């Protein structure tokens, strides 16, 4: 296996060759890779970060690569990885009953593109385990596309011409993408009856023919055989799998890895906990989890096990009453210790791909629970990474800071000009709230004096968005702790100048803050003409931010229209803007619940629609499902009390069910599909 230094060096060389369009040189760099190193390299995240990088830039680069090296399978597998990542993002982590129709359409389109590119990869390299492994995961996570029938004995003629308008619109939102319209010339063997009933087995068999000891594919298959996916509650399918030919020939250690994977699923099945003994059962599972992770296997698997344990502890931490301070303290300590162990294990690919996650978890926990990094986890991880991952916006930020002062004993001052240029060119990619949290905790760690001139230089010299917005908050008085550590006094004029520059640059975060500031001014103003002018200005900002893709601005815009006094605007909010919030499902569940409450309120009070008890009842119950806020429950209870008689309320529901407009019926139907 490659060392962490070799992985970073390879990434930097590949990124450099990509920028120079020397694609054949990249093929030469990849050629010596084998086994796990090759499979870990052939992920889109190795060369791009599709969660933040401009998708059109990624796709255009991959198309250029494909055109320049027509016989190479590498651009094809990266195309497949891109669409696989995008499909997973569109689908989300929710169970299927929480996935909206629009989400299903989007991940269905992305899944189609993935399957095309994965199969094309196999056309050029029939032994590409990375492609097969993605096909295994996609078959369980997204389902098989309608156009793909196994076995494959004839060329597949792939086309997207049958897409409906919504699907075409989604695909056209990637103008850098050239939609393939050609054939896939591969042959794949027939399925067994067992594989026909459970498609992941088919892809697993193909993987094991090439790489008999491949563990990751077995772990993915085991996950799909668990009760939270396609398996039975007693884990009989999992036990049969572990005893089957799929796992024969594995070492005792490899079997233990798979058995531990099964236990992770069982221990984190929180829906199986009895409400009557919830705390006691959770304590028992916590002990079992601890016993699991104390048995050493491989550094990589142990690191992954610790991440599972962190998620488990965080669930306890966020779902237990605040009164259980001792339990909370234990969970915070356990999470911190787990992070420390992950860094000590130093598994190269884990550190490469998940260092940003460790940095973020550490900073988030230190910010929220205000403890000190006594084991020097930050410094140890910084020593390993040297902030070198070029697809990690956070590590790029750290490198930019280390180019001005020693950050965790990392000195990069000799490369300051080039590092700062690279950071500034990509600094919008780092989420502002993450940026703010890291600056805050770094200041608490003693770097405030060093950070202050860097922050001001980024804001004034480079007009870096995150620095501008943070300077606005500090000078506006919204970050008193930071202001005190940085020795900055509030200055409204200076604050507004920072914000205005950020708004002029089209920074989504700044536009959002400006829109919320205007909302406060509107609410506090008693002058009708002033309120009207401010409302128009805010609406322009919200529309601009919606175009930039900000989901919360879409939510704010829908709410503001529904709250207006103009019937036409109320209807636009209810029937045009709010459905976008619900269908796209990119805001928090409590925000979607508030939209549902607004529908219920309007249905009961005949705002923008006719009074309808059935519509009201549907939406207020949906609001409670998404967010059991007492106000929503009381709203329904008061209506029922107002009706007085339960049979009369049921009569109103039955009477109004047939009076639901077709427009409203579609919105309601989309929510429950």
XYZ file of C-alpha atoms in Angstrom:
673
model
C 0.000 0.000 0.000
C 1.156 3.505 -0.767
C 2.229 5.778 2.064
C 0.301 8.959 2.827
C 3.125 11.056 1.385
C 3.022 9.027 -1.858
C -0.754 9.483 -2.070
C -0.466 13.265 -1.687
C 2.364 13.398 -4.217
C 0.332 11.383 -6.717
C -2.715 13.612 -6.262
C -0.685 16.778 -6.775
C 0.990 15.379 -9.886
C -2.370 14.300 -11.349
C -3.986 17.676 -10.554
C -1.030 19.416 -12.191
C -1.239 17.243 -15.316
C -4.994 17.871 -15.515
C -4.455 21.636 -15.421
C -1.901 21.292 -18.232
C -4.183 18.914 -20.182
C -1.399 16.314 -20.316
C -3.806 13.407 -20.066
C -1.502 10.707 -21.402
C 0.926 11.550 -18.599
C -1.870 10.824 -16.095
C -2.309 7.372 -17.589
C 1.396 6.794 -16.992
C 1.031 7.907 -13.354
C -1.884 5.529 -12.770
C -0.392 2.532 -14.589
C 1.763 1.159 -11.685
C -1.153 1.209 -9.211
C -2.673 -2.090 -8.140
C -5.279 -3.500 -5.772
C -6.649 -1.206 -3.083
C -4.379 1.667 -4.087
C -5.818 1.629 -7.608
C -9.416 1.311 -6.418
C -9.027 4.155 -3.905
C -7.441 6.358 -6.547
C -10.235 5.839 -9.082
C -12.704 7.957 -7.130
C -13.758 11.360 -8.376
C -12.855 12.760 -4.947
C -9.204 11.991 -5.666
C -9.010 14.711 -8.309
C -12.153 16.806 -7.729
C -14.585 17.442 -4.904
C -18.024 17.174 -6.561
C -19.707 18.412 -3.380
C -18.204 21.860 -3.906
C -16.327 22.064 -7.225
C -18.161 23.514 -10.199
C -19.785 20.528 -11.870
C -19.426 21.976 -15.349
C -15.684 22.437 -14.850
C -15.376 18.812 -13.713
C -17.438 17.461 -16.605
C -15.687 19.581 -19.230
C -12.308 18.425 -17.934
C -13.381 14.785 -18.053
C -14.751 15.183 -21.589
C -11.427 16.689 -22.714
C -9.574 13.808 -21.102
C -11.830 11.266 -22.795
C -11.369 12.881 -26.209
C -7.590 13.093 -25.870
C -7.115 9.489 -24.716
C -9.869 7.507 -26.491
C -8.417 4.132 -25.541
C -8.064 4.867 -21.814
C -10.661 3.679 -19.304
C -9.623 6.214 -16.629
C -11.854 9.137 -17.694
C -14.790 6.723 -18.005
C -14.437 5.450 -14.448
C -14.129 9.014 -13.135
C -17.302 9.945 -15.045
C -18.993 6.970 -13.383
C -17.710 8.010 -9.960
C -18.939 11.583 -10.509
C -22.492 10.507 -11.343
C -22.490 7.874 -8.603
C -21.579 10.553 -6.051
C -24.190 12.935 -7.435
C -26.924 10.270 -7.421
C -26.130 9.449 -3.784
C -26.302 13.134 -2.878
C -29.653 13.583 -4.645
C -31.097 10.492 -3.006
C -29.897 11.553 0.441
C -29.622 9.463 3.598
C -33.338 9.373 4.397
C -35.429 6.242 4.067
C -37.308 6.026 0.805
C -40.570 7.296 2.329
C -38.831 10.611 3.005
C -37.437 10.925 -0.534
C -39.582 13.305 -2.571
C -40.673 12.620 -6.174
C -38.333 15.349 -7.426
C -35.435 13.768 -5.570
C -36.306 10.388 -7.077
C -36.332 11.874 -10.530
C -32.973 13.582 -10.035
C -31.175 10.598 -8.572
C -32.804 8.428 -11.245
C -31.322 10.600 -14.003
C -27.931 10.689 -12.274
C -28.108 6.921 -11.777
C -28.787 6.411 -15.499
C -25.656 8.388 -16.352
C -23.675 6.441 -13.772
C -24.701 3.055 -15.144
C -23.811 4.166 -18.675
C -20.296 5.298 -17.709
C -19.649 2.323 -15.420
C -20.587 -0.123 -18.182
C -18.509 1.845 -20.714
C -15.603 1.547 -18.278
C -15.989 -2.228 -18.399
C -16.011 -2.056 -22.199
C -12.485 -0.610 -22.048
C -11.346 -2.566 -18.986
C -13.420 -5.671 -18.127
C -11.359 -6.153 -14.955
C -12.048 -2.748 -13.381
C -13.040 -3.668 -9.827
C -13.776 -0.014 -8.992
C -16.531 0.071 -11.625
C -18.004 -3.244 -10.488
C -17.955 -2.112 -6.866
C -19.874 1.063 -7.732
C -22.373 -1.025 -9.731
C -22.846 -3.211 -6.662
C -23.572 -0.217 -4.441
C -25.813 1.494 -6.990
C -27.909 -1.623 -7.625
C -28.869 -1.690 -3.961
C -28.977 2.020 -3.266
C -30.680 3.320 -6.431
C -32.062 0.197 -8.095
C -31.317 -0.984 -11.618
C -32.308 1.301 -14.523
C -35.190 0.169 -16.736
C -33.021 0.127 -19.854
C -30.495 -2.338 -18.389
C -31.463 -5.999 -18.646
C -29.091 -8.744 -17.570
C -27.403 -10.709 -19.017
C -25.924 -8.492 -21.727
C -25.359 -10.332 -24.990
C -25.954 -7.504 -27.472
C -24.755 -3.872 -27.549
C -26.914 -1.545 -25.424
C -28.112 1.526 -27.299
C -28.125 4.223 -24.612
C -30.235 7.357 -25.036
C -31.960 9.959 -22.843
C -34.442 11.108 -25.502
C -37.332 9.434 -23.655
C -36.900 11.674 -20.580
C -39.832 13.892 -19.585
C -39.401 17.658 -19.423
C -38.441 17.722 -15.756
C -35.735 15.112 -16.294
C -34.428 16.939 -19.379
C -34.359 20.190 -17.413
C -32.307 18.564 -14.650
C -29.838 17.089 -17.137
C -29.554 20.402 -18.976
C -28.565 22.059 -15.685
C -25.112 20.589 -16.426
C -24.195 22.530 -19.589
C -20.646 21.196 -19.388
C -21.955 17.662 -19.872
C -22.247 16.061 -23.306
C -25.093 13.568 -22.970
C -23.951 10.228 -24.431
C -25.979 8.842 -27.327
C -24.153 5.678 -28.332
C -23.827 1.970 -27.668
C -22.233 0.046 -24.847
C -20.402 -2.909 -26.310
C -19.881 -5.387 -23.507
C -20.942 -8.926 -22.669
C -22.012 -9.891 -19.153
C -22.873 -13.450 -18.053
C -26.334 -14.762 -17.087
C -27.729 -14.409 -13.567
C -28.386 -17.287 -11.236
C -31.834 -17.504 -9.651
C -30.345 -16.197 -6.401
C -28.793 -13.242 -8.217
C -32.013 -12.516 -10.068
C -33.756 -12.120 -6.704
C -30.938 -10.031 -5.236
C -28.968 -8.146 -7.912
C -26.028 -7.096 -5.648
C -24.980 -10.786 -5.598
C -24.490 -10.604 -9.364
C -22.038 -7.713 -9.196
C -20.330 -9.305 -6.189
C -19.722 -12.519 -8.146
C -18.084 -10.551 -10.957
C -15.838 -8.764 -8.455
C -14.750 -11.961 -6.720
C -13.765 -13.547 -10.031
C -11.236 -10.718 -10.433
C -10.313 -10.163 -6.772
C -11.315 -13.155 -4.582
C -10.368 -11.441 -1.310
C -12.148 -8.151 -1.974
C -13.630 -7.132 1.391
C -15.307 -3.808 0.624
C -17.762 -5.404 -1.828
C -18.685 -8.021 0.763
C -19.260 -5.289 3.356
C -21.579 -3.425 0.975
C -23.491 -6.634 0.235
C -23.812 -7.396 3.940
C -25.278 -3.920 4.491
C -27.975 -4.545 1.872
C -28.788 -7.893 3.527
C -29.468 -6.144 6.830
C -33.050 -5.449 7.977
C -32.720 -1.735 7.264
C -32.370 -2.562 3.570
C -33.558 -5.851 2.066
C -32.884 -8.342 4.861
C -34.901 -9.923 7.648
C -35.146 -8.738 11.241
C -33.389 -11.816 12.600
C -30.346 -11.337 10.326
C -30.798 -14.809 8.891
C -29.870 -13.522 5.411
C -26.678 -12.052 6.834
C -25.795 -15.303 8.623
C -26.434 -17.300 5.439
C -24.196 -14.929 3.515
C -21.362 -15.265 6.012
C -21.636 -19.064 5.780
C -21.949 -19.117 1.981
C -19.409 -19.593 -0.805
C -19.202 -15.798 -1.092
C -17.210 -15.773 2.141
C -15.466 -19.141 1.940
C -11.703 -18.974 1.807
C -11.518 -15.762 3.821
C -9.141 -15.532 6.740
C -10.389 -15.482 10.330
C -9.541 -11.797 10.478
C -11.577 -11.035 7.343
C -14.571 -12.934 8.736
C -14.300 -10.897 11.941
C -14.360 -7.710 9.854
C -17.637 -8.785 8.252
C -19.122 -9.948 11.539
C -18.264 -6.614 13.098
C -19.990 -4.876 10.187
C -23.144 -6.845 10.979
C -22.950 -5.828 14.635
C -22.639 -2.151 13.663
C -25.957 -2.400 11.875
C -27.641 -4.124 14.801
C -26.308 -1.754 17.447
C -27.274 1.379 15.500
C -30.818 0.214 14.718
C -32.320 2.765 17.100
C -35.852 2.077 15.920
C -35.654 -1.344 17.608
C -35.047 0.168 21.059
C -37.954 -0.204 23.456
C -39.315 3.196 24.579
C -39.820 1.779 28.086
C -36.176 0.750 28.549
C -34.560 3.108 26.046
C -31.795 4.396 28.315
C -30.948 0.978 29.757
C -30.862 -0.691 26.331
C -28.734 2.104 24.878
C -26.250 1.700 27.740
C -26.062 -2.025 26.999
C -25.429 -1.389 23.327
C -22.786 1.198 24.169
C -20.881 -1.425 26.155
C -21.207 -3.930 23.288
C -19.971 -1.285 20.852
C -16.981 -0.570 23.071
C -16.155 -4.267 23.242
C -16.286 -4.470 19.442
C -13.899 -1.628 18.741
C -11.329 -2.727 21.298
C -10.558 -5.858 19.271
C -7.835 -4.830 16.766
C -8.112 -6.002 13.164
C -6.572 -3.816 10.426
C -5.742 -0.134 10.800
C -8.185 0.810 8.045
C -11.041 -1.294 9.380
C -10.374 -0.173 12.947
C -10.508 3.446 11.790
C -13.817 2.850 10.032
C -15.127 1.128 13.174
C -14.213 4.174 15.231
C -16.149 6.418 12.846
C -19.154 4.137 13.384
C -18.662 4.464 17.141
C -18.454 8.256 16.884
C -21.813 8.312 15.076
C -23.262 6.078 17.794
C -21.990 8.328 20.599
C -23.201 11.430 18.801
C -26.679 9.891 18.544
C -26.718 9.366 22.316
C -25.356 12.853 22.878
C -28.034 14.548 20.806
C -30.986 12.390 21.847
C -30.560 12.261 25.611
C -32.017 14.915 27.959
C -29.664 17.733 28.938
C -30.154 16.743 32.564
C -27.984 13.666 32.032
C -24.776 15.694 32.254
C -22.602 12.737 33.254
C -23.725 10.740 30.212
C -23.115 13.741 27.951
C -19.627 14.256 29.361
C -18.837 10.579 28.762
C -20.018 10.729 25.153
C -18.006 13.885 24.428
C -14.946 12.215 25.932
C -15.573 9.016 23.949
C -15.869 10.920 20.669
C -12.666 12.809 21.379
C -10.816 9.610 22.302
C -12.077 7.937 19.119
C -10.758 10.831 17.022
C -7.432 10.500 18.805
C -7.279 6.760 18.036
C -8.128 7.328 14.354
C -5.242 9.768 14.022
C -2.891 7.418 15.879
C -3.801 4.512 13.569
C -2.626 6.660 10.640
C -4.222 4.511 7.954
C -3.060 6.306 4.764
C -6.248 6.223 2.706
C -8.422 6.944 5.746
C -6.341 10.009 6.571
C -6.320 11.133 2.944
C -10.071 10.889 2.403
C -11.341 11.598 5.920
C -8.873 14.024 7.504
C -11.272 16.898 6.799
C -14.006 14.982 8.602
C -11.747 14.519 11.628
C -10.741 18.195 11.624
C -14.396 19.234 11.388
C -15.557 16.846 14.111
C -12.786 17.960 16.429
C -13.463 21.676 15.894
C -17.237 21.226 16.137
C -16.954 19.330 19.422
C -14.464 21.833 20.856
C -16.738 24.711 19.871
C -19.939 23.153 21.219
C -18.615 21.532 24.400
C -15.671 23.843 25.107
C -12.957 21.335 25.967
C -9.245 21.552 25.234
C -7.318 19.369 22.816
C -5.202 17.782 25.553
C -4.081 14.870 23.346
C -2.975 17.259 20.563
C -5.192 15.588 17.979
C -5.180 18.721 15.821
C -1.400 18.956 15.865
C -0.893 15.231 15.209
C -3.261 15.233 12.252
C -1.709 18.428 10.912
C 1.718 16.775 11.099
C 0.465 13.865 9.005
C -1.445 15.862 6.397
C 0.718 18.981 6.190
C -2.583 20.422 4.822
C -1.772 18.925 1.414
C -5.108 17.563 0.147
C -5.981 19.736 -2.844
C -9.636 18.608 -2.885
C -10.173 19.573 0.767
C -11.239 23.238 1.117
C -10.515 23.056 4.833
C -6.947 21.859 4.381
C -6.455 24.559 1.764
C -7.623 27.130 4.345
C -5.198 25.725 6.908
C -2.372 25.868 4.384
C -3.230 29.525 3.640
C -3.056 30.321 7.364
C 0.180 28.332 7.760
C 1.638 30.398 4.924
C 1.505 33.412 7.267
C 2.292 31.879 10.645
C 3.150 28.529 12.209
C -0.121 26.586 12.507
C 0.326 23.442 14.624
C 4.063 23.601 13.887
C 3.470 23.583 10.128
C 5.490 26.334 8.405
C 4.575 27.149 4.794
C 5.746 30.758 4.617
C 8.185 30.030 1.772
C 5.206 29.144 -0.449
C 2.955 31.960 0.753
C 2.258 33.660 -2.574
C 1.316 30.499 -4.466
C -0.685 29.048 -1.550
C -2.670 32.242 -1.000
C -3.399 32.510 -4.712
C -4.682 28.929 -4.748
C -6.783 29.527 -1.633
C -8.324 32.780 -2.865
C -9.204 31.268 -6.247
C -11.192 28.513 -4.522
C -12.149 30.024 -1.173
C -15.870 30.216 -2.008
C -15.894 26.425 -1.929
C -15.538 26.377 1.850
C -18.897 26.654 3.610
C -19.022 29.878 5.595
C -20.297 28.319 8.814
C -17.438 25.809 8.728
C -14.965 28.629 8.042
C -16.353 30.638 10.965
C -16.242 27.693 13.387
C -12.629 26.885 12.577
C -11.481 30.494 12.898
C -13.296 30.757 16.255
C -11.737 27.614 17.729
C -8.288 28.406 16.344
C -8.524 31.749 18.096
C -9.475 29.946 21.317
C -6.454 27.686 20.806
C -4.209 30.768 20.989
C -3.883 31.815 17.346
C -6.014 34.997 17.556
C -3.091 37.427 17.343
C -1.718 35.638 14.266
C -5.102 35.199 12.586
C -6.248 38.831 12.862
C -3.898 40.338 10.208
C -4.492 37.361 7.883
C -8.261 37.720 8.181
C -8.119 41.459 7.493
C -5.739 40.966 4.555
C -8.012 38.338 3.018
C -10.982 40.697 3.409
C -9.385 43.946 2.219
C -6.674 42.900 -0.242
C -8.300 39.846 -1.805
C -11.953 40.567 -0.933
C -12.307 36.915 0.041
C -15.976 36.172 0.655
C -15.729 34.227 3.908
C -13.337 36.757 5.430
C -15.616 39.643 4.361
C -18.701 38.048 5.911
C -16.870 37.172 9.124
C -15.484 40.718 9.397
C -19.042 41.984 8.932
C -20.261 39.799 11.795
C -17.407 40.828 14.082
C -17.731 44.565 13.439
C -21.532 44.338 13.493
C -21.408 42.929 17.018
C -22.757 39.495 16.072
C -19.623 37.639 17.217
C -18.674 39.162 20.584
C -16.352 36.313 21.606
C -14.366 36.595 18.389
C -14.333 40.384 18.622
C -12.902 40.182 22.127
C -10.215 37.655 21.177
C -9.277 39.709 18.100
C -9.442 43.025 20.034
C -11.976 44.522 17.609
C -14.551 47.138 18.628
C -18.008 47.232 16.967
C -18.264 49.594 14.005
C -21.542 49.528 12.067
C -20.281 51.530 9.103
C -17.235 49.307 8.707
C -19.407 46.211 9.089
C -21.801 47.319 6.352
C -18.925 48.134 4.012
C -17.625 44.568 4.328
C -21.112 43.156 3.719
C -21.795 45.402 0.729
C -18.559 44.315 -0.969
C -19.497 40.663 -0.453
C -22.999 41.275 -1.823
C -21.567 43.060 -4.878
C -19.415 40.003 -5.541
C -22.522 37.819 -5.587
C -21.687 35.938 -2.408
C -24.683 33.808 -1.484
C -23.986 33.930 2.259
C -23.721 37.732 2.194
C -26.889 38.091 0.140
C -28.700 35.875 2.610
C -27.499 37.938 5.588
C -28.521 41.148 3.802
C -31.983 39.717 3.115
C -32.416 38.773 6.783
C -31.245 42.265 7.839
C -33.866 43.766 5.538
C -36.483 41.424 7.025
C -35.716 42.836 10.484
C -35.975 46.391 9.153
C -39.328 45.600 7.520
C -40.703 44.190 10.775
C -39.509 47.177 12.821
C -40.670 49.875 10.376
C -44.009 51.650 10.863
C -43.776 53.617 7.599
C -45.837 51.885 4.856
C -43.862 53.331 1.958
C -40.559 52.438 3.622
C -41.792 48.889 4.315
C -42.846 48.549 0.685
C -39.473 49.710 -0.635
C -37.593 47.406 1.741
C -39.831 44.486 0.745
C -39.067 45.044 -2.942
C -35.334 45.226 -2.224
C -35.456 42.038 -0.127
C -37.413 40.196 -2.796
C -34.749 41.066 -5.379
C -32.038 39.680 -3.109
C -33.972 36.486 -2.398
C -34.601 35.876 -6.104
C -30.921 36.456 -6.841
C -29.892 34.002 -4.143
C -32.395 31.432 -5.359
C -30.707 31.632 -8.771
C -27.407 30.999 -6.985
C -28.908 27.811 -5.583
C -29.530 28.827 -1.973
C -32.308 26.603 -0.625
C -32.982 28.646 2.519
C -33.598 31.750 0.405
C -36.205 29.746 -1.506
C -37.761 28.899 1.861
C -37.653 32.535 3.022
C -39.181 33.733 -0.238
C -42.059 31.254 -0.025
C -42.759 32.199 3.600
C -42.665 35.938 2.865
C -45.147 35.591 -0.004
C -47.542 33.500 2.078
C -47.317 36.066 4.908
C -48.149 38.993 2.613
C -51.521 40.740 2.437
C -51.841 40.453 -1.341
C -53.968 37.524 -2.498
C -51.965 36.964 -5.677
C -48.686 36.819 -3.726
C -50.160 34.416 -1.176
C -51.230 32.094 -3.984
C -47.819 32.343 -5.631
C -46.215 31.380 -2.325
C -48.586 28.464 -1.751
C -48.750 27.018 -5.242
C -45.452 28.001 -6.899
C -42.676 28.687 -4.398
C -43.540 26.478 -1.405
C -43.874 23.318 -3.561
C -40.284 23.897 -4.712
C -39.143 23.867 -1.082
C -40.963 20.600 -0.418
C -40.022 18.806 -3.628
C -36.356 19.771 -3.621
C -36.081 18.817 0.082
C -32.869 20.791 0.563
C -33.877 22.564 3.775
C -34.146 21.150 7.280
C -37.145 19.020 8.227
C -38.336 21.629 10.735
C -38.409 24.206 7.934
C -40.395 21.853 5.726
C -42.686 21.330 8.719
C -43.253 25.079 8.971
C -44.243 25.196 5.307
C -46.720 22.390 6.047
C -48.061 24.413 8.987
C -48.535 27.436 6.711
C -50.580 25.283 4.329
C -52.717 24.121 7.263
C -53.150 27.678 8.558
C -54.129 28.982 5.124
C -56.525 26.094 4.499
C -58.297 26.745 7.798
C -58.369 30.528 7.424
C -59.073 30.610 3.645
C -55.859 32.477 2.808
C -55.012 32.005 -0.842
C -57.392 29.063 -1.081
C -60.860 28.004 -0.050
C -61.386 26.874 3.541
C -60.929 23.108 3.644
C -60.759 20.919 6.767
C -59.326 17.945 4.876
C -56.417 19.999 3.477
C -55.830 21.573 6.881
C -55.816 18.203 8.638
C -53.461 16.666 6.073
C -50.887 19.433 6.367
C -50.911 19.888 10.137
C -50.425 16.155 10.621
C -47.595 16.221 8.077
C -46.022 19.103 9.997
C -46.124 17.038 13.201
C -44.520 14.064 11.412
C -41.628 16.255 10.285
C -41.350 18.227 13.526
C -43.511 17.389 16.582
C -43.621 21.012 17.689
C -46.190 21.561 20.510
C -47.514 24.607 18.628
C -48.535 22.404 15.696
C -50.202 19.875 17.986
C -52.029 22.670 19.854
C -53.161 24.192 16.553
C -54.992 21.018 15.604
C -56.290 20.457 19.113
C -57.825 23.935 19.273
C -59.563 23.430 15.931
C -61.011 20.134 17.137
C -62.122 21.787 20.378
C -63.732 24.572 18.358
C -65.749 22.035 16.409
C -66.733 20.521 19.780
C -68.024 17.181 18.549
C -65.595 14.560 17.212
C -68.157 13.080 14.764
C -68.733 16.575 13.385
C -65.004 17.044 12.778
C -64.856 13.736 10.917
C -67.887 14.840 8.912
C -66.070 18.037 7.866
C -63.049 15.975 6.802
C -65.176 13.636 4.706
C -67.172 16.534 3.236
C -64.103 18.555 2.223
C -62.095 15.623 0.870
C -64.003 15.864 -2.385
C -63.441 19.632 -2.613
C -59.640 19.576 -2.805
C -58.459 21.444 -5.894
C -56.421 19.532 -8.469
C -53.493 21.899 -7.846
C -53.492 21.232 -4.107
C -54.104 17.511 -4.600
C -50.912 17.285 -6.688
C -48.829 19.027 -4.004
C -50.248 16.727 -1.325
C -49.722 13.649 -3.472
C -46.104 14.584 -4.180
C -45.431 14.780 -0.443
C -46.768 11.311 0.371
C -45.337 9.452 -2.652
